[in-house]
Amino acid sequence: MTTNEDDRHLTALRGRPWFAANELLAFVLEIVAIGALARWGFTAPEGTAASVALGIGAPVAAVVLWGLFAAPRARFPLPLAGVLAVKTVVLGGGAAAVYGTGHPVAAAVLAAVLVANTGCAEYFRHR
């Protein structure tokens, strides 16, 4: 982003506190999803080597995928449908990881919050 783009983004946040709060929540949810993928990987019952590989590999793959295609300054910007597909894979994978660690209610709550947050973010981002 250039300085002009940074200034426009900050101006948009200043006049819309709910949008700013939703963006902060989106960031926290992204971190939770990455952490859930790591926890799921490290608790995998396939053995120590597989657990370490999954515990490190799953979150790294999610971060790389996000950075390449879904981040605000993505290396390869996609149309909205593509960004939503990547978000579904990464964030949905985080919710599935919570479910996979034996917490179905927490996974359902996380999934509902992820859908609401992403819907609000995309709706208000394009207004």
Short mmCIF file of N, CA and C in Angstrom, two decimals, residues 47-123:
data_model
loop_
_atom_site.label_atom_id
_atom_site.label_comp_id
_atom_site.label_asym_id
_atom_site.label_seq_id
_atom_site.Cartn_x
_atom_site.Cartn_y
_atom_site.Cartn_z
N GLY A 47 1.52 -40.12 15.97
CA GLY A 47 2.89 -40.29 16.42
C GLY A 47 3.58 -38.95 16.55
N THR A 48 4.72 -38.96 17.19
CA THR A 48 5.42 -37.72 17.48
C THR A 48 5.83 -36.96 16.23
N ALA A 49 6.43 -37.65 15.27
CA ALA A 49 6.89 -36.96 14.06
C ALA A 49 5.72 -36.37 13.28
N ALA A 50 4.64 -37.11 13.16
CA ALA A 50 3.47 -36.61 12.45
C ALA A 50 2.83 -35.44 13.20
N SER A 51 2.79 -35.54 14.51
CA SER A 51 2.22 -34.45 15.31
C SER A 51 3.01 -33.17 15.15
N VAL A 52 4.32 -33.27 15.17
CA VAL A 52 5.15 -32.08 14.99
C VAL A 52 4.97 -31.52 13.59
N ALA A 53 4.96 -32.41 12.59
CA ALA A 53 4.79 -31.95 11.20
C ALA A 53 3.44 -31.26 11.02
N LEU A 54 2.37 -31.85 11.56
CA LEU A 54 1.05 -31.24 11.45
C LEU A 54 0.94 -29.97 12.30
N GLY A 55 1.52 -30.00 13.49
CA GLY A 55 1.45 -28.85 14.38
C GLY A 55 2.15 -27.63 13.84
N ILE A 56 3.18 -27.84 13.05
CA ILE A 56 3.89 -26.73 12.43
C ILE A 56 3.38 -26.50 11.00
N GLY A 57 3.17 -27.57 10.27
CA GLY A 57 2.82 -27.46 8.87
C GLY A 57 1.44 -26.89 8.59
N ALA A 58 0.43 -27.30 9.36
CA ALA A 58 -0.93 -26.81 9.11
C ALA A 58 -1.04 -25.30 9.30
N PRO A 59 -0.54 -24.73 10.40
CA PRO A 59 -0.63 -23.28 10.53
C PRO A 59 0.25 -22.52 9.52
N VAL A 60 1.41 -23.09 9.22
CA VAL A 60 2.28 -22.42 8.22
C VAL A 60 1.59 -22.41 6.86
N ALA A 61 0.98 -23.52 6.48
CA ALA A 61 0.26 -23.57 5.20
C ALA A 61 -0.89 -22.56 5.20
N ALA A 62 -1.60 -22.45 6.30
CA ALA A 62 -2.71 -21.49 6.39
C ALA A 62 -2.21 -20.06 6.27
N VAL A 63 -1.12 -19.74 6.94
CA VAL A 63 -0.57 -18.38 6.89
C VAL A 63 -0.09 -18.05 5.48
N VAL A 64 0.58 -18.99 4.84
CA VAL A 64 1.07 -18.76 3.47
C VAL A 64 -0.11 -18.56 2.53
N LEU A 65 -1.11 -19.42 2.63
CA LEU A 65 -2.29 -19.30 1.78
C LEU A 65 -2.97 -17.95 1.98
N TRP A 66 -3.12 -17.56 3.23
CA TRP A 66 -3.75 -16.29 3.57
C TRP A 66 -2.93 -15.12 3.00
N GLY A 67 -1.65 -15.14 3.23
CA GLY A 67 -0.79 -14.05 2.77
C GLY A 67 -0.75 -13.92 1.25
N LEU A 68 -0.81 -15.04 0.56
CA LEU A 68 -0.76 -14.99 -0.90
C LEU A 68 -2.07 -14.53 -1.52
N PHE A 69 -3.20 -14.90 -0.91
CA PHE A 69 -4.47 -14.69 -1.59
C PHE A 69 -5.53 -13.91 -0.83
N ALA A 70 -5.51 -13.86 0.49
CA ALA A 70 -6.63 -13.27 1.24
C ALA A 70 -6.28 -12.04 2.06
N ALA A 71 -5.02 -11.78 2.28
CA ALA A 71 -4.62 -10.64 3.09
C ALA A 71 -4.96 -9.32 2.37
N PRO A 72 -5.11 -8.24 3.12
CA PRO A 72 -5.39 -6.95 2.46
C PRO A 72 -4.33 -6.57 1.42
N ARG A 73 -3.10 -6.92 1.66
CA ARG A 73 -2.03 -6.67 0.68
C ARG A 73 -1.52 -7.99 0.11
N ALA A 74 -2.44 -8.83 -0.35
CA ALA A 74 -2.09 -10.15 -0.87
C ALA A 74 -1.17 -10.04 -2.07
N ARG A 75 -0.26 -10.99 -2.18
CA ARG A 75 0.67 -11.03 -3.31
C ARG A 75 -0.08 -11.25 -4.62
N PHE A 76 -1.11 -12.10 -4.58
CA PHE A 76 -1.93 -12.40 -5.76
C PHE A 76 -3.39 -12.09 -5.42
N PRO A 77 -3.80 -10.84 -5.57
CA PRO A 77 -5.18 -10.49 -5.22
C PRO A 77 -6.19 -11.26 -6.07
N LEU A 78 -7.21 -11.75 -5.42
CA LEU A 78 -8.27 -12.52 -6.08
C LEU A 78 -9.56 -11.70 -6.07
N PRO A 79 -10.50 -12.04 -6.95
CA PRO A 79 -11.83 -11.43 -6.83
C PRO A 79 -12.47 -11.87 -5.53
N LEU A 80 -13.55 -11.21 -5.15
CA LEU A 80 -14.20 -11.47 -3.86
C LEU A 80 -14.51 -12.95 -3.65
N ALA A 81 -15.00 -13.63 -4.67
CA ALA A 81 -15.33 -15.05 -4.52
C ALA A 81 -14.09 -15.87 -4.17
N GLY A 82 -12.96 -15.56 -4.76
CA GLY A 82 -11.71 -16.27 -4.45
C GLY A 82 -11.23 -16.00 -3.04
N VAL A 83 -11.32 -14.74 -2.63
CA VAL A 83 -10.91 -14.39 -1.26
C VAL A 83 -11.79 -15.11 -0.26
N LEU A 84 -13.09 -15.15 -0.52
CA LEU A 84 -14.00 -15.84 0.40
C LEU A 84 -13.73 -17.34 0.42
N ALA A 85 -13.32 -17.91 -0.71
CA ALA A 85 -12.97 -19.33 -0.74
C ALA A 85 -11.74 -19.60 0.13
N VAL A 86 -10.73 -18.75 0.02
CA VAL A 86 -9.52 -18.92 0.84
C VAL A 86 -9.86 -18.74 2.31
N LYS A 87 -10.68 -17.73 2.62
CA LYS A 87 -11.08 -17.53 4.02
C LYS A 87 -11.86 -18.73 4.54
N THR A 88 -12.69 -19.32 3.70
CA THR A 88 -13.43 -20.51 4.11
C THR A 88 -12.49 -21.66 4.44
N VAL A 89 -11.48 -21.85 3.61
CA VAL A 89 -10.52 -22.93 3.85
C VAL A 89 -9.75 -22.69 5.15
N VAL A 90 -9.22 -21.49 5.32
CA VAL A 90 -8.36 -21.21 6.48
C VAL A 90 -9.19 -21.10 7.76
N LEU A 91 -10.20 -20.23 7.75
CA LEU A 91 -10.99 -20.03 8.97
C LEU A 91 -11.87 -21.24 9.27
N GLY A 92 -12.45 -21.83 8.23
CA GLY A 92 -13.22 -23.05 8.42
C GLY A 92 -12.35 -24.18 8.92
N GLY A 93 -11.11 -24.22 8.43
CA GLY A 93 -10.16 -25.22 8.93
C GLY A 93 -9.87 -25.02 10.40
N GLY A 94 -9.83 -23.77 10.83
CA GLY A 94 -9.63 -23.49 12.25
C GLY A 94 -10.80 -23.99 13.09
N ALA A 95 -12.03 -23.75 12.61
CA ALA A 95 -13.20 -24.25 13.33
C ALA A 95 -13.23 -25.78 13.32
N ALA A 96 -12.87 -26.38 12.19
CA ALA A 96 -12.81 -27.85 12.11
C ALA A 96 -11.74 -28.40 13.05
N ALA A 97 -10.65 -27.67 13.20
CA ALA A 97 -9.59 -28.10 14.11
C ALA A 97 -10.08 -28.07 15.56
N VAL A 98 -10.86 -27.06 15.91
CA VAL A 98 -11.44 -27.01 17.26
C VAL A 98 -12.35 -28.22 17.46
N TYR A 99 -13.15 -28.53 16.48
CA TYR A 99 -14.02 -29.71 16.54
C TYR A 99 -13.17 -30.97 16.67
N GLY A 100 -12.09 -31.04 15.92
CA GLY A 100 -11.22 -32.22 15.93
C GLY A 100 -10.49 -32.44 17.24
N THR A 101 -10.39 -31.41 18.05
CA THR A 101 -9.76 -31.57 19.35
C THR A 101 -10.77 -31.89 20.45
N GLY A 102 -12.03 -32.16 20.01
CA GLY A 102 -13.03 -32.61 20.98
C GLY A 102 -13.89 -31.53 21.59
N HIS A 103 -14.06 -30.41 20.91
CA HIS A 103 -14.87 -29.31 21.44
C HIS A 103 -15.93 -28.90 20.42
N PRO A 104 -16.96 -29.72 20.23
CA PRO A 104 -17.94 -29.43 19.17
C PRO A 104 -18.74 -28.14 19.39
N VAL A 105 -19.08 -27.84 20.64
CA VAL A 105 -19.86 -26.62 20.89
C VAL A 105 -19.00 -25.39 20.61
N ALA A 106 -17.77 -25.41 21.08
CA ALA A 106 -16.86 -24.29 20.81
C ALA A 106 -16.63 -24.13 19.31
N ALA A 107 -16.53 -25.23 18.59
CA ALA A 107 -16.34 -25.17 17.13
C ALA A 107 -17.55 -24.54 16.46
N ALA A 108 -18.75 -24.90 16.90
CA ALA A 108 -19.96 -24.32 16.32
C ALA A 108 -20.07 -22.83 16.61
N VAL A 109 -19.73 -22.43 17.83
CA VAL A 109 -19.76 -21.02 18.19
C VAL A 109 -18.71 -20.26 17.36
N LEU A 110 -17.51 -20.81 17.26
CA LEU A 110 -16.46 -20.17 16.48
C LEU A 110 -16.90 -20.04 15.02
N ALA A 111 -17.47 -21.07 14.46
CA ALA A 111 -17.92 -21.03 13.07
C ALA A 111 -18.99 -19.96 12.87
N ALA A 112 -19.93 -19.86 13.79
CA ALA A 112 -20.98 -18.84 13.68
C ALA A 112 -20.40 -17.43 13.76
N VAL A 113 -19.47 -17.22 14.68
CA VAL A 113 -18.84 -15.90 14.81
C VAL A 113 -18.01 -15.59 13.56
N LEU A 114 -17.32 -16.58 13.03
CA LEU A 114 -16.53 -16.38 11.81
C LEU A 114 -17.41 -15.97 10.63
N VAL A 115 -18.53 -16.65 10.47
CA VAL A 115 -19.44 -16.32 9.36
C VAL A 115 -20.02 -14.92 9.53
N ALA A 116 -20.47 -14.58 10.73
CA ALA A 116 -21.03 -13.25 10.97
C ALA A 116 -19.98 -12.16 10.77
N ASN A 117 -18.80 -12.39 11.30
CA ASN A 117 -17.73 -11.40 11.18
C ASN A 117 -17.32 -11.20 9.73
N THR A 118 -17.13 -12.28 9.00
CA THR A 118 -16.71 -12.18 7.61
C THR A 118 -17.80 -11.52 6.77
N GLY A 119 -19.04 -11.88 7.02
CA GLY A 119 -20.15 -11.25 6.30
C GLY A 119 -20.21 -9.76 6.54
N CYS A 120 -20.12 -9.36 7.79
CA CYS A 120 -20.13 -7.93 8.12
C CYS A 120 -18.92 -7.21 7.52
N ALA A 121 -17.76 -7.82 7.63
CA ALA A 121 -16.55 -7.19 7.11
C ALA A 121 -16.65 -6.96 5.61
N GLU A 122 -17.08 -7.96 4.88
CA GLU A 122 -17.17 -7.82 3.42
C GLU A 122 -18.27 -6.85 3.02
N TYR A 123 -19.38 -6.87 3.73
CA TYR A 123 -20.47 -5.96 3.43
C TYR A 123 -20.04 -4.50 3.62
#
